[in-house]
Short mmCIF file of C-alpha atoms in Angstrom, two decimals:
data_model
loop_
_atom_site.label_atom_id
_atom_site.label_comp_id
_atom_site.label_asym_id
_atom_site.label_seq_id
_atom_site.Cartn_x
_atom_site.Cartn_y
_atom_site.Cartn_z
CA UNK A 1 69.22 -44.24 29.37
CA UNK A 2 71.94 -46.82 29.80
CA UNK A 3 72.58 -49.59 27.31
CA UNK A 4 73.56 -53.09 28.25
CA UNK A 5 77.20 -53.59 27.39
CA UNK A 6 78.68 -56.85 26.03
CA UNK A 7 80.95 -57.11 29.08
CA UNK A 8 78.00 -56.90 31.50
CA UNK A 9 77.95 -59.95 33.75
CA UNK A 10 74.59 -61.68 33.82
CA UNK A 11 74.53 -62.32 37.56
CA UNK A 12 76.79 -59.69 39.09
CA UNK A 13 75.85 -56.69 36.93
CA UNK A 14 72.37 -57.52 35.63
CA UNK A 15 71.26 -59.37 38.79
CA UNK A 16 69.82 -62.35 36.89
CA UNK A 17 69.00 -65.36 39.01
CA UNK A 18 69.01 -69.00 37.91
CA UNK A 19 65.32 -68.98 36.98
CA UNK A 20 65.74 -65.89 34.82
CA UNK A 21 68.75 -67.45 33.10
CA UNK A 22 66.76 -70.60 32.40
CA UNK A 23 63.89 -68.54 30.98
CA UNK A 24 66.34 -66.57 28.82
CA UNK A 25 67.84 -69.76 27.37
CA UNK A 26 64.40 -71.22 26.69
CA UNK A 27 63.33 -68.00 24.97
CA UNK A 28 66.48 -67.94 22.84
CA UNK A 29 65.93 -71.59 21.86
CA UNK A 30 62.33 -70.84 20.84
CA UNK A 31 63.03 -67.53 19.11
CA UNK A 32 65.94 -68.76 17.01
CA UNK A 33 65.02 -72.44 16.63
CA UNK A 34 68.25 -73.58 18.26
CA UNK A 35 69.22 -75.85 21.12
CA UNK A 36 71.62 -74.31 23.63
CA UNK A 37 73.27 -77.17 25.50
CA UNK A 38 74.03 -77.40 29.21
CA UNK A 39 77.76 -76.97 28.62
CA UNK A 40 77.10 -73.73 26.75
CA UNK A 41 74.80 -72.47 29.48
CA UNK A 42 77.44 -73.17 32.12
CA UNK A 43 79.90 -71.00 30.20
CA UNK A 44 77.60 -68.00 29.79
CA UNK A 45 78.81 -65.35 32.21
CA UNK A 46 78.44 -62.14 30.18
CA UNK A 47 76.18 -60.70 27.51
CA UNK A 48 79.01 -61.28 25.02
CA UNK A 49 79.10 -64.96 26.03
CA UNK A 50 75.38 -65.26 25.28
CA UNK A 51 75.86 -63.63 21.88
CA UNK A 52 78.73 -66.01 21.10
CA UNK A 53 76.72 -69.10 22.07
CA UNK A 54 73.69 -68.01 20.04
CA UNK A 55 75.89 -67.23 17.02
CA UNK A 56 77.59 -70.63 17.27
CA UNK A 57 74.27 -72.48 17.64
CA UNK A 58 72.78 -70.59 14.68
CA UNK A 59 75.79 -71.48 12.52
CA UNK A 60 75.49 -75.12 13.55
CA UNK A 61 71.75 -75.15 12.77
CA UNK A 62 72.42 -73.47 9.41
CA UNK A 63 75.01 -76.13 8.51
CA UNK A 64 72.61 -78.92 9.41
CA UNK A 65 69.94 -77.33 7.22
#
């Protein structure tokens, strides 16, 4: 069984389309109680990018209390 690697590209390697990416972002927002902005979404190309955005949004939400 293969594992998804941080360098995996969302579109080119994992074959995600725009609707799947939108659903992923909405799920992440709901699951973690965060708000991923459009600028962040535009910069998400790899799994590592998604992790970085979620981490940053969680830190921001934590700071705001």
